[in-house]
Coordinates of C-alpha atoms (C1' of nucleotides) in Angstrom, one line a residue:
Chain H
M1 CA -0.2 0.2 0.0
E2 CA 2.8 2.4 0.9
H3 CA 4.1 2.6 -2.6
N4 CA 0.9 3.1 -5.0
L5 CA -2.2 4.1 -3.6
K6 CA -4.6 3.6 -6.3
E7 CA -3.1 0.0 -6.9
F8 CA -4.1 -0.6 -3.3
F9 CA -7.3 1.0 -3.5
D10 CA -8.2 -1.4 -5.9
K11 CA -7.7 -4.2 -3.7
T12 CA -10.2 -2.8 -1.3
L13 CA -13.6 -3.8 -0.6
K14 CA -16.2 -1.7 -2.3
E15 CA -19.6 -3.0 -1.3
V16 CA -21.8 -2.3 1.4
S17 CA -25.5 -3.7 2.0
L18 CA -27.8 -3.7 5.4
D19 CA -30.1 -6.1 6.6
C20 CA -32.7 -6.2 8.6
T21 CA -34.0 -8.8 11.3
V22 CA -37.9 -7.8 11.7
F23 CA -39.2 -8.7 15.4
G24 CA -43.0 -9.3 15.8
F25 CA -44.7 -10.9 18.4
H26 CA -48.0 -12.9 18.1
E27 CA -49.6 -15.7 19.6
G28 CA -46.7 -15.9 22.4
E29 CA -44.1 -16.3 19.9
L30 CA -41.3 -13.9 18.4
K31 CA -41.8 -13.9 14.7
V32 CA -39.1 -12.9 12.3
L33 CA -40.2 -11.5 8.3
L34 CA -38.5 -13.4 5.5
L35 CA -38.5 -13.2 1.9
R36 CA -38.5 -15.6 -0.6
W37 CA -36.3 -15.6 -3.5
K38 CA -38.2 -15.5 -7.1
G39 CA -38.3 -19.0 -8.4
T40 CA -36.4 -20.6 -5.5
D41 CA -37.4 -22.0 -2.2
E42 CA -34.5 -20.2 -0.6
W43 CA -35.5 -17.4 2.2
S44 CA -33.4 -14.5 3.4
L45 CA -34.2 -11.4 5.7
P46 CA -35.0 -8.5 4.2
G47 CA -32.1 -5.9 3.1
G48 CA -30.9 -3.7 0.3
H49 CA -28.3 -0.8 -0.3
I50 CA -27.7 2.4 0.9
L51 CA -28.3 5.1 -1.7
L52 CA -25.8 7.9 -1.9
D53 CA -27.4 10.8 -0.5
E54 CA -28.8 8.3 2.5
S55 CA -27.4 7.4 5.9
A56 CA -27.4 4.1 6.8
D57 CA -29.9 4.5 9.4
D58 CA -32.1 6.2 6.5
A59 CA -31.7 3.4 4.3
A60 CA -32.8 1.0 6.8
N61 CA -36.0 2.9 7.6
R62 CA -36.7 3.1 4.1
I63 CA -36.4 -0.7 3.4
L64 CA -38.5 -1.1 6.4
T65 CA -41.0 0.7 5.0
Q66 CA -40.9 -1.2 2.0
R67 CA -41.4 -4.4 3.7
T68 CA -44.0 -3.6 6.1
G69 CA -46.0 -0.7 5.4
L70 CA -45.0 0.7 8.6
N71 CA -43.4 3.9 9.0
D72 CA -41.7 4.8 12.5
V73 CA -40.7 1.4 13.6
Y74 CA -38.2 1.0 16.4
L75 CA -34.8 0.3 14.6
Q76 CA -31.6 -0.4 16.0
Q77 CA -27.8 -1.3 14.5
F78 CA -26.5 -4.3 16.4
Y79 CA -23.5 -5.6 14.3
T80 CA -21.8 -5.3 10.6
F81 CA -21.1 -8.1 9.1
G82 CA -17.7 -8.6 7.4
N83 CA -16.4 -12.1 7.2
V84 CA -14.8 -12.8 4.0
N85 CA -17.1 -16.5 3.4
R86 CA -20.3 -14.8 4.6
Y87 CA -21.7 -15.4 1.0
V88 CA -20.6 -18.7 0.6
Y89 CA -22.3 -20.3 3.7
H90 CA -24.9 -21.9 1.6
P91 CA -25.5 -23.2 -1.9
E92 CA -25.8 -19.6 -3.7
K93 CA -24.0 -21.1 -7.0
E94 CA -27.4 -23.0 -7.3
L95 CA -29.6 -20.1 -6.4
L96 CA -27.8 -17.9 -8.9
Q97 CA -29.0 -20.4 -11.7
K98 CA -32.0 -20.8 -10.7
L99 CA -32.6 -16.9 -10.4
E100 CA -30.7 -16.5 -14.0
V101 CA -33.3 -18.8 -15.4
T102 CA -36.2 -16.2 -13.7
F103 CA -34.2 -13.2 -14.4
G104 CA -32.0 -14.1 -17.6
K105 CA -28.4 -14.9 -17.9
G106 CA -25.6 -12.7 -16.6
F107 CA -28.2 -10.3 -15.3
F108 CA -26.5 -10.3 -12.1
E109 CA -23.0 -10.2 -13.2
G110 CA -21.1 -8.0 -11.1
I111 CA -24.2 -6.8 -9.1
I112 CA -24.9 -9.2 -6.6
F113 CA -23.5 -12.0 -5.0
R114 CA -20.0 -10.2 -4.5
R115 CA -18.4 -10.3 -1.3
V116 CA -19.8 -7.4 1.0
V117 CA -20.1 -6.1 4.3
S118 CA -23.6 -5.9 5.9
I119 CA -24.6 -3.5 8.4
G120 CA -27.3 -5.6 10.8
Y121 CA -30.2 -4.2 11.9
F122 CA -33.4 -5.1 14.2
A123 CA -36.8 -3.7 14.2
L124 CA -39.3 -4.3 16.7
V125 CA -43.0 -3.9 14.9
E126 CA -46.5 -4.3 16.3
F127 CA -47.3 -7.5 14.3
A128 CA -50.9 -7.0 13.4
Q129 CA -49.7 -3.7 11.7
V130 CA -47.7 -5.2 9.0
Q131 CA -48.4 -5.6 5.5
P132 CA -45.3 -8.1 4.2
T133 CA -44.4 -7.1 1.0
P134 CA -41.7 -8.9 -1.0
D135 CA -39.4 -7.1 -3.0
W136 CA -38.0 -6.9 -6.6
F137 CA -35.9 -10.4 -6.2
T138 CA -38.7 -12.0 -4.4
D139 CA -41.8 -13.6 -4.3
E140 CA -43.0 -14.0 -1.1
C141 CA -42.6 -12.1 2.1
R142 CA -44.3 -13.6 5.4
W143 CA -43.7 -14.4 9.0
W144 CA -41.5 -17.1 10.6
S145 CA -41.9 -18.1 14.1
L146 CA -38.5 -17.6 15.4
A147 CA -38.2 -21.4 15.9
D148 CA -39.2 -22.6 12.8
V149 CA -36.7 -20.3 10.7
P150 CA -35.1 -22.4 7.9
N151 CA -31.5 -22.5 6.7
L152 CA -31.7 -18.9 5.2
L153 CA -29.4 -17.9 2.6
F154 CA -25.9 -16.3 3.1
D155 CA -25.3 -15.4 7.0
H156 CA -28.5 -14.5 7.8
N157 CA -28.9 -17.2 10.3
E158 CA -26.3 -15.9 12.0
M159 CA -27.7 -12.5 11.6
I160 CA -31.0 -13.3 13.2
E161 CA -29.1 -15.0 16.5
R162 CA -27.2 -11.8 16.6
A163 CA -30.1 -9.5 16.5
L164 CA -31.9 -11.9 19.2
K165 CA -28.5 -11.4 21.3
A166 CA -29.3 -7.9 20.8
L167 CA -32.8 -7.9 21.6
R168 CA -32.4 -9.5 24.7
Q169 CA -29.5 -7.1 26.2
R170 CA -31.8 -4.5 25.1
T171 CA -34.8 -6.0 26.8
R172 CA -32.4 -6.0 30.1
N173 CA -31.7 -2.3 29.8
H174 CA -34.3 -0.6 28.7
P175 CA -38.2 -0.7 28.2
I176 CA -39.6 -2.9 25.7
G177 CA -43.0 -3.4 24.3
Y178 CA -44.5 -0.1 23.0
N179 CA -42.7 -1.2 20.0
L180 CA -43.9 -5.1 19.8
L181 CA -47.5 -5.0 21.8
P182 CA -51.0 -3.3 20.5
E183 CA -52.1 -0.1 22.2
K184 CA -53.7 -1.8 25.3
F185 CA -52.8 -5.2 26.7
T186 CA -52.8 -7.0 29.8
M187 CA -50.1 -7.8 32.4
P188 CA -49.7 -11.2 31.5
E189 CA -49.4 -10.4 27.8
L190 CA -46.7 -8.1 28.8
Q191 CA -44.7 -10.7 30.8
R192 CA -45.1 -13.3 28.2
L193 CA -43.4 -10.9 26.0
Y194 CA -40.4 -10.6 28.3
E195 CA -40.7 -14.0 29.0
T196 CA -40.2 -15.0 25.4
I197 CA -37.5 -12.3 24.6
L198 CA -35.6 -13.8 27.7
D199 CA -36.5 -17.5 27.3
R200 CA -37.3 -17.5 31.3
Q201 CA -40.3 -17.4 33.1
F202 CA -41.2 -14.8 35.9
D203 CA -43.1 -14.7 39.0
R204 CA -46.2 -12.8 38.3
R205 CA -46.4 -10.7 41.5
N206 CA -42.7 -9.9 41.7
F207 CA -42.8 -9.3 37.6
Q208 CA -46.0 -6.6 38.2
K209 CA -44.3 -5.2 40.9
L210 CA -40.9 -4.6 39.0
L211 CA -42.8 -3.2 35.9
M212 CA -44.8 -0.9 37.7
S213 CA -41.8 0.4 39.8
Y214 CA -40.9 2.0 36.0
D215 CA -43.7 4.2 36.3
I216 CA -44.1 3.9 32.6
L217 CA -47.4 1.9 32.9
E218 CA -51.2 2.9 33.4
R219 CA -53.6 0.6 34.3
L220 CA -56.8 1.4 32.7
D221 CA -60.5 0.8 33.5
E222 CA -61.4 -1.8 31.3
K223 CA -60.6 -5.1 31.2
R224 CA -60.0 -8.1 28.8
V225 CA -62.9 -10.1 28.6
G226 CA -63.9 -13.6 26.8
A227 CA -61.7 -16.0 28.5
A228 CA -62.9 -18.4 30.7
N229 CA -61.2 -16.9 33.5
K230 CA -61.0 -13.4 35.7
S231 CA -61.0 -10.8 33.2
P232 CA -57.2 -9.1 33.4
Y233 CA -57.1 -5.2 33.6
L234 CA -55.9 -3.7 30.4
Y235 CA -52.8 -1.5 30.3
R236 CA -51.1 1.2 28.2
F237 CA -47.9 2.9 28.2
V238 CA -47.7 6.0 29.2
K239 CA -45.7 7.7 25.8
E240 CA -43.9 10.4 27.6
K241 CA -42.6 8.3 30.6
Y242 CA -41.8 5.3 28.3
E243 CA -39.7 7.3 26.3
A244 CA -38.3 9.1 29.2
A245 CA -37.1 5.5 30.7
V246 CA -36.0 4.5 27.2
L247 CA -33.4 7.7 27.1
E248 CA -32.5 7.1 30.6
G249 CA -32.4 3.2 30.8
V250 CA -34.1 1.0 33.2
S251 CA -32.4 -2.3 34.5
F252 CA -35.0 -5.2 34.3
S253 CA -33.6 -6.9 37.2
M254 CA -35.4 -10.4 37.3
Chain L
M1 CA -34.9 0.5 -8.2
E2 CA -37.5 -1.8 -9.8
H3 CA -37.3 -0.9 -13.3
N4 CA -33.5 -0.9 -13.8
L5 CA -31.3 -2.7 -11.4
K6 CA -27.9 -1.4 -13.0
E7 CA -29.0 2.1 -12.9
F8 CA -30.1 1.8 -9.1
F9 CA -26.9 0.0 -8.0
D10 CA -24.9 2.9 -9.5
K11 CA -26.7 5.0 -7.0
T12 CA -25.5 2.9 -4.1
L13 CA -22.6 3.4 -1.6
K14 CA -19.3 1.7 -3.1
E15 CA -17.0 2.3 0.0
V16 CA -16.2 0.8 3.5
S17 CA -13.6 1.6 5.8
L18 CA -12.8 0.7 9.4
D19 CA -11.4 3.2 12.2
C20 CA -9.7 2.2 15.4
T21 CA -10.0 3.9 18.9
V22 CA -7.0 2.5 20.5
F23 CA -7.2 3.0 24.3
G24 CA -4.2 2.5 26.7
F25 CA -4.0 3.4 30.4
H26 CA -0.9 5.4 31.8
E27 CA -0.7 7.1 34.6
G28 CA -4.4 6.8 35.8
E29 CA -5.6 8.5 32.6
L30 CA -7.0 6.8 29.8
K31 CA -5.2 7.4 26.6
V32 CA -6.1 7.5 22.8
L33 CA -3.9 6.6 20.1
L34 CA -4.1 9.6 17.2
L35 CA -2.3 10.2 13.7
R36 CA -1.5 13.7 12.7
W37 CA -2.0 14.1 8.8
K38 CA 1.1 15.2 6.8
G39 CA 1.4 18.9 6.3
T40 CA -1.3 19.8 8.2
D41 CA -2.0 19.9 12.1
E42 CA -5.2 17.6 12.0
W43 CA -5.5 14.8 13.9
S44 CA -7.7 11.4 13.3
L45 CA -7.9 7.8 14.6
P46 CA -5.9 5.1 13.0
G47 CA -7.9 3.4 10.3
G48 CA -7.9 1.8 6.5
H49 CA -9.6 -0.4 4.0
I50 CA -10.4 -3.8 4.0
L51 CA -9.0 -6.1 1.6
L52 CA -10.6 -8.1 -0.9
D53 CA -9.7 -11.3 0.7
E54 CA -9.8 -10.1 4.5
S55 CA -12.7 -10.2 7.0
A56 CA -13.4 -6.6 8.7
D57 CA -12.1 -7.9 12.0
D58 CA -8.5 -9.4 10.1
A59 CA -8.3 -5.5 8.5
A60 CA -8.8 -4.4 12.2
N61 CA -6.1 -6.7 13.4
R62 CA -3.9 -6.0 10.4
I63 CA -3.8 -2.1 10.8
L64 CA -3.9 -2.3 14.8
T65 CA -0.7 -4.2 14.0
Q66 CA 0.8 -1.6 11.8
R67 CA -0.1 1.3 14.3
T68 CA 1.1 -0.2 17.5
G69 CA 3.5 -3.3 16.5
L70 CA 1.3 -5.2 19.0
N71 CA -0.2 -8.6 17.8
D72 CA -2.7 -10.1 19.9
V73 CA -4.8 -7.0 21.2
Y74 CA -8.2 -6.9 22.3
L75 CA -10.7 -5.8 19.4
Q76 CA -13.9 -5.0 19.5
Q77 CA -16.3 -3.9 16.8
F78 CA -18.9 -1.3 18.4
Y79 CA -21.0 0.7 15.6
T80 CA -20.9 1.5 12.0
F81 CA -20.7 4.9 11.0
G82 CA -23.0 5.5 8.0
N83 CA -23.8 9.4 8.3
V84 CA -24.3 11.1 5.0
N85 CA -22.3 13.9 6.3
R86 CA -20.1 12.1 8.1
Y87 CA -16.8 13.8 6.3
V88 CA -18.1 17.5 6.6
Y89 CA -18.2 17.6 10.2
H90 CA -14.8 19.5 10.0
P91 CA -13.0 21.7 7.6
E92 CA -11.9 18.8 5.1
K93 CA -11.7 21.3 2.2
E94 CA -8.9 23.2 3.6
L95 CA -7.4 19.4 4.7
L96 CA -7.5 18.6 1.0
Q97 CA -5.7 21.3 -0.2
K98 CA -3.0 21.2 2.5
L99 CA -2.5 17.7 1.8
E100 CA -2.4 18.4 -2.2
V101 CA 0.7 20.4 -1.1
T102 CA 2.3 17.3 0.2
F103 CA 0.9 14.7 -2.2
G104 CA 0.2 16.8 -5.6
K105 CA -2.9 17.9 -7.1
G106 CA -5.4 15.9 -7.9
F107 CA -3.5 12.8 -6.1
F108 CA -6.9 12.0 -3.9
E109 CA -8.9 12.3 -6.6
G110 CA -11.6 9.6 -6.4
I111 CA -10.1 7.7 -3.5
I112 CA -10.6 9.6 0.0
F113 CA -12.4 12.2 0.8
R114 CA -15.7 10.2 -0.6
R115 CA -18.8 9.2 1.6
V116 CA -17.7 6.0 3.0
V117 CA -19.6 3.8 5.6
S118 CA -17.0 3.0 8.3
I119 CA -16.8 0.2 11.1
G120 CA -15.7 1.4 14.3
Y121 CA -13.5 -0.8 16.2
F122 CA -12.0 -0.3 19.8
A123 CA -8.8 -1.9 21.1
L124 CA -7.2 -2.3 24.4
V125 CA -3.5 -2.1 24.7
E126 CA -0.7 -2.3 27.3
F127 CA 0.2 1.2 26.9
A128 CA 3.8 0.1 27.3
Q129 CA 3.9 -2.2 24.8
V130 CA 2.9 0.1 21.9
Q131 CA 5.2 1.3 19.2
P132 CA 3.1 4.1 17.9
T133 CA 3.9 4.5 14.1
P134 CA 2.2 6.4 11.6
D135 CA 0.8 5.5 8.3
W136 CA 1.1 6.6 4.9
F137 CA -1.0 9.5 4.9
T138 CA 0.6 10.8 8.5
D139 CA 3.5 11.6 9.9
E140 CA 3.4 11.7 13.6
C141 CA 1.4 8.8 15.9
R142 CA 1.3 9.2 19.6
W143 CA -1.0 9.1 22.8
W144 CA -3.2 11.7 23.9
S145 CA -5.4 11.9 27.2
L146 CA -8.7 11.7 26.6
A147 CA -9.4 14.8 28.3
D148 CA -7.3 16.7 25.6
V149 CA -8.1 14.9 22.6
P150 CA -8.5 17.6 19.9
N151 CA -11.1 18.5 17.4
L152 CA -10.4 15.7 15.1
L153 CA -11.0 15.1 11.1
F154 CA -14.5 13.4 9.9
D155 CA -16.7 12.3 12.6
H156 CA -13.8 10.8 15.0
N157 CA -14.7 12.6 18.0
E158 CA -18.2 11.1 18.0
M159 CA -16.1 7.6 17.7
I160 CA -14.2 8.2 20.3
E161 CA -17.4 8.9 22.7
R162 CA -19.1 6.4 21.0
A163 CA -16.1 3.9 21.6
L164 CA -16.0 5.1 25.4
K165 CA -19.4 4.4 25.8
A166 CA -19.2 0.7 24.3
L167 CA -15.7 0.3 26.8
R168 CA -17.8 1.3 29.3
Q169 CA -20.8 -1.2 28.7
R170 CA -18.2 -3.9 28.2
T171 CA -16.6 -3.0 31.6
R172 CA -20.1 -3.6 33.3
N173 CA -20.6 -6.8 31.9
H174 CA -17.1 -8.2 31.6
P175 CA -13.5 -8.7 33.3
I176 CA -11.3 -5.9 32.0
G177 CA -7.9 -5.1 32.7
Y178 CA -6.0 -8.1 31.5
N179 CA -5.5 -6.1 27.9
L180 CA -5.0 -2.7 29.8
L181 CA -2.6 -3.4 33.0
P182 CA 1.0 -4.9 32.9
E183 CA 1.3 -8.7 33.9
K184 CA 1.6 -7.6 37.6
F185 CA -0.1 -4.9 39.2
T186 CA -1.8 -3.6 42.3
M187 CA -5.3 -3.9 43.9
P188 CA -5.1 0.1 44.1
E189 CA -3.9 0.4 40.6
L190 CA -6.4 -2.1 39.0
Q191 CA -9.2 -0.1 41.1
R192 CA -8.1 3.3 39.4
L193 CA -8.5 1.5 35.8
Y194 CA -12.0 0.7 36.9
E195 CA -12.5 4.4 38.3
T196 CA -11.1 5.7 35.2
I197 CA -13.0 4.0 32.7
L198 CA -16.3 4.2 34.6
D199 CA -15.6 7.8 35.8
R200 CA -16.6 6.9 39.9
Q201 CA -14.5 6.7 42.8
F202 CA -15.5 3.2 44.6
D203 CA -14.7 1.8 48.4
R204 CA -11.4 0.0 48.6
R205 CA -12.9 -2.8 50.6
N206 CA -15.8 -3.2 48.6
F207 CA -14.0 -2.8 45.3
Q208 CA -11.6 -5.9 46.6
K209 CA -14.1 -7.8 47.8
L210 CA -16.3 -7.6 44.0
L211 CA -12.8 -8.5 42.2
M212 CA -11.4 -11.4 44.6
S213 CA -15.2 -12.8 44.0
Y214 CA -14.6 -13.3 40.2
D215 CA -12.3 -15.8 41.2
I216 CA -9.6 -14.6 38.4
L217 CA -7.1 -13.0 40.4
E218 CA -4.0 -14.4 42.4
R219 CA -2.2 -12.6 45.0
L220 CA 1.5 -12.9 44.7
D221 CA 4.0 -13.1 47.4
E222 CA 5.6 -9.8 45.8
K223 CA 5.2 -6.3 47.1
R224 CA 5.5 -3.3 45.1
V225 CA 8.1 -0.9 46.9
G226 CA 9.3 2.4 46.5
A227 CA 6.4 4.5 47.4
A228 CA 6.3 6.6 50.4
N229 CA 3.7 4.3 51.7
K230 CA 3.0 0.7 52.5
S231 CA 3.8 -1.3 50.1
P232 CA 0.3 -3.2 48.1
Y233 CA 1.0 -6.9 47.2
L234 CA 1.2 -7.3 43.3
Y235 CA -1.8 -9.4 41.9
R236 CA -1.8 -11.2 38.1
F237 CA -4.8 -12.4 36.3
V238 CA -5.2 -16.2 36.1
K239 CA -5.2 -16.5 32.5
E240 CA -7.5 -19.3 32.1
K241 CA -10.2 -18.2 34.9
Y242 CA -9.9 -14.5 33.4
E243 CA -10.7 -16.1 29.9
A244 CA -13.7 -18.4 31.4
A245 CA -14.9 -15.2 33.1
V246 CA -14.9 -13.0 29.9
L247 CA -16.9 -15.7 28.1
E248 CA -19.3 -16.3 30.9
G249 CA -19.7 -12.5 31.8
V250 CA -19.6 -11.0 35.1
S251 CA -21.5 -8.1 36.5
F252 CA -19.5 -5.4 38.1
S253 CA -22.1 -4.5 40.1
M254 CA -20.9 -1.5 42.1
Chain U
dT1 C1' -78.7 -23.7 37.3
dT2 C1' -74.5 -25.5 39.4
dT3 C1' -70.1 -26.9 39.4
dT4 C1' -65.5 -26.7 37.7
dC5 C1' -61.2 -25.2 36.1
dA6 C1' -57.9 -22.0 34.6
dA7 C1' -56.2 -17.6 35.3
dT8 C1' -56.4 -12.9 38.0
dG9 C1' -55.6 -9.7 41.9
dC10 C1' -53.0 -8.6 45.6
dG11 C1' -49.0 -8.3 50.1
dT12 C1' -45.6 -10.0 53.6
dA13 C1' -41.0 -12.3 55.1
dA14 C1' -36.6 -14.5 53.9
dA15 C1' -32.8 -14.4 51.4
dT16 C1' -29.3 -12.1 49.3
dT17 C1' -26.4 -8.4 47.5
dT18 C1' -25.0 -4.1 48.2
dT19 C1' -23.1 -0.2 50.8
dA20 C1' -21.2 2.3 54.5
dC21 C1' -17.7 3.0 57.3
dA22 C1' -12.6 3.2 61.2
dC23 C1' -7.8 1.7 62.8
dA24 C1' -3.6 -0.3 62.9
dA25 C1' 0.7 -1.0 60.2
dA26 C1' 4.1 0.2 56.4
dG27 C1' 7.2 2.7 54.5
dA28 C1' 9.7 6.7 52.3
dA29 C1' 10.6 11.4 53.1
dA30 C1' 11.3 15.0 56.1
Chain W
dT1 C1' 12.7 10.1 65.1
dT2 C1' 8.6 12.0 63.5
dT3 C1' 5.6 12.9 59.8
dC4 C1' 2.5 11.6 56.2
dT5 C1' 0.3 9.1 52.8
dT6 C1' -1.5 4.7 51.6
dT7 C1' -2.4 0.0 52.5
dG8 C1' -4.5 -4.1 54.4
dT9 C1' -8.7 -5.7 56.6
dG10 C1' -14.0 -7.3 58.7
dT11 C1' -18.6 -6.1 60.4
dA12 C1' -23.1 -4.2 60.3
dA13 C1' -27.4 -1.5 58.0
dA14 C1' -29.8 -0.7 53.9
dA15 C1' -31.6 -1.9 49.9
dT16 C1' -33.0 -5.1 46.9
dT17 C1' -34.7 -9.7 45.3
dT18 C1' -36.9 -13.7 45.6
dA19 C1' -40.2 -17.0 47.4
dC20 C1' -44.5 -18.1 48.2
dG21 C1' -50.7 -18.9 48.9
dC22 C1' -55.4 -17.7 49.0
dA23 C1' -59.2 -15.6 47.6
dT24 C1' -61.8 -14.0 43.3
dT25 C1' -63.4 -14.0 38.5
dG26 C1' -65.9 -15.4 34.5
dA27 C1' -66.2 -18.9 30.9
dA28 C1' -66.9 -23.7 29.9
dA29 C1' -68.6 -28.3 31.3
dA30 C1' -71.8 -30.9 33.6

DNA sequence: TTTTCAATGCGTAAATTTTACACAAAGAAA
DNA sequence: TTTCTTTGTGTAAAATTTACGCATTGAAAA
């Protein structure tokens, strides 16, 4: 490098992309949004490239909006994936052949399937609000239960694993739920969310005590009716207090 | 994008770099390694590009070795900087002019000073072991006390801030010190390290109790002599136990 | 209509963890 | 020899976290 700058520069990496692990919570399970590539059975995370006049965060937001129809979702960068072999974990060659049947021979020449560095984001969204929308490379976009996620393209299984770790980390230091639950919810539902994310059980009374101590929840005069048991109260986050707690951080110490 | 893939692709970002915040600990202060650009008074973090056959981590290690002479330093990726304006925080234009005096007009054309995404790493090194070494763009490399760091080029001040936050976060969840202290050290020295990183004071007795509870330290039969006070014992990390604690994590709960 | 069953609402005591705190001894410098 | 700074050491109080049981509700089943 020291002797020929331009020569060195030609030997350096010239691509960045970005991939999002979109978490939703439904029927007591964490879900992630996956895309099926055109003419194949291969799935991957939603992702894309950064435009020249766009920050990485803007790009993540744009891509998220395109895939979910939602505008203001919680988005957090958690890791940048820069392994040399991150594109050869899985049978991409066959994938490329299948894709060329759909898109035409040589279509991807020098465009995709070169090695790139990818910035990993995770998003938290309200499951019911999402309109899963495939992109130009894919013809299906749908939720998968975390437990059922198949072998994904590239290093996307590792991405989900790391995203989950980052989500757990965040859950231990910040309030969570405003982004994943509907406006009104019961205390047991909130507890189930925490239990699902952290993969542990908590004592009902201690959980309620701790969450109420954050002073971000308001108990409503409504109850959820319909189930074969005592009707639980509905709660709602007090937005300003919740946001203050997000900024300050809280310790979920169970 | 949906209609012309290649056209879209031309509008996307094509550069990645990487910058390292190298932390050392000396005379009770945290230090960072900075580089002064040739023919200027402008300083920046050490950084560089990723080679085509290299992972991001490998690149960080290579760059670190080049700047410090050290081989196995603790390195951790903490954030990827992707703001649109990350190259226009500071007066780069004048910088470019000054650099062209040194390097020749047009030398950097299309090579540096375009917008790039940069992966931020921080490194922890043993201060006394480092041989600060400038790179091809710079003619000085030296330690700066964190408190004295000047206005840096690009978004490097923000990088250091975030690196410090990440270091604090790590210090709260993992043992630290093996990477920053010499082989043998006293308990008060270790305490000062923690106090410096976390910017707080701790009670001597409680600190010792907590650190010893991690079961990663061995008290030697030696003492540090020379100071005008009672000679403190020397301690050393038990490597295997330290590494186990790094993997498992410990909570620094003071 | 009555009974059953699963889930909810609610408070206190025990255990653990964290914090606060003081005095005697060492060793160089004055 | 005295002074001064820093070290080594343990216990009690406070705060936090964990454990735990019973009466009530409401739909479903009998």
